[in-house]
Amino acid sequence: MELQIRYKRSIGIALVLASITVALDSLVVGIQGQFPFSLFSGFVTLYGGILFLKNPYFRVSKHELVLYKLIGQVDRTYSLKSWQDLSVENDRVYWKNGNDSEKIPIYKWLVNEGDWETLKTRIQGSSQS
């Protein structure tokens, strides 16, 4: 079973709304005859918001965890023998590599709430098997 974990939608929505506010401010500044310097930051914020809404954060299958950059490119891949190679402690995901345990840069506050609960349930369910 493969899980695709998304970013928290509220972050993307907040960024899109912020970019709309910046665009309206730039319009007012432009009407006043000045150059709207904030327009560039508005476009960057809009782009970031769209990426948060569109792209996955990471994907977990039986044999690997693939962590993506916000722009959609693969950032890191962790090989798994099974779901039991993963654990969740203090709202952080850990990867068991032999006798070592490595903290994966996955942050609960960035993860869609429903996806986080599904991931946690799946990982905890595999450790009880």
Tab-separated table of C-alpha atoms in Angstrom, residues 4-13 51-59 70 107-116:
chain	number	residue	atom	x	y	z
A	4	GLN	CA	1.063	10.041	-0.797
A	5	ILE	CA	1.287	12.671	1.930
A	6	ARG	CA	0.281	16.227	1.065
A	7	TYR	CA	1.242	19.565	2.502
A	8	LYS	CA	-1.237	21.241	4.824
A	9	ARG	CA	-3.746	23.051	2.580
A	10	SER	CA	-4.147	25.982	4.958
A	11	ILE	CA	-0.526	27.021	4.307
A	12	GLY	CA	-1.073	27.147	0.557
A	13	ILE	CA	-4.378	28.973	0.925
A	51	LEU	CA	3.189	24.671	-4.978
A	52	PHE	CA	1.916	23.927	-1.454
A	53	LEU	CA	-1.530	23.134	-2.877
A	54	LYS	CA	-0.331	21.107	-5.869
A	55	ASN	CA	2.746	19.100	-4.886
A	56	PRO	CA	3.083	16.158	-2.489
A	57	TYR	CA	5.325	16.439	0.587
A	58	PHE	CA	6.451	12.815	0.511
A	59	ARG	CA	5.396	9.335	-0.570
A	70	LEU	CA	8.498	21.977	-2.642
A	107	TYR	CA	7.377	18.101	10.206
A	108	LYS	CA	3.828	17.514	11.445
A	109	TRP	CA	2.914	21.202	11.137
A	110	LEU	CA	3.539	20.980	7.354
A	111	VAL	CA	1.504	17.789	6.829
A	112	ASN	CA	-2.191	17.601	5.998
A	113	GLU	CA	-3.934	16.526	9.232
A	114	GLY	CA	-5.790	13.575	7.717
A	115	ASP	CA	-2.679	12.330	5.949
A	116	TRP	CA	-0.668	12.579	9.192
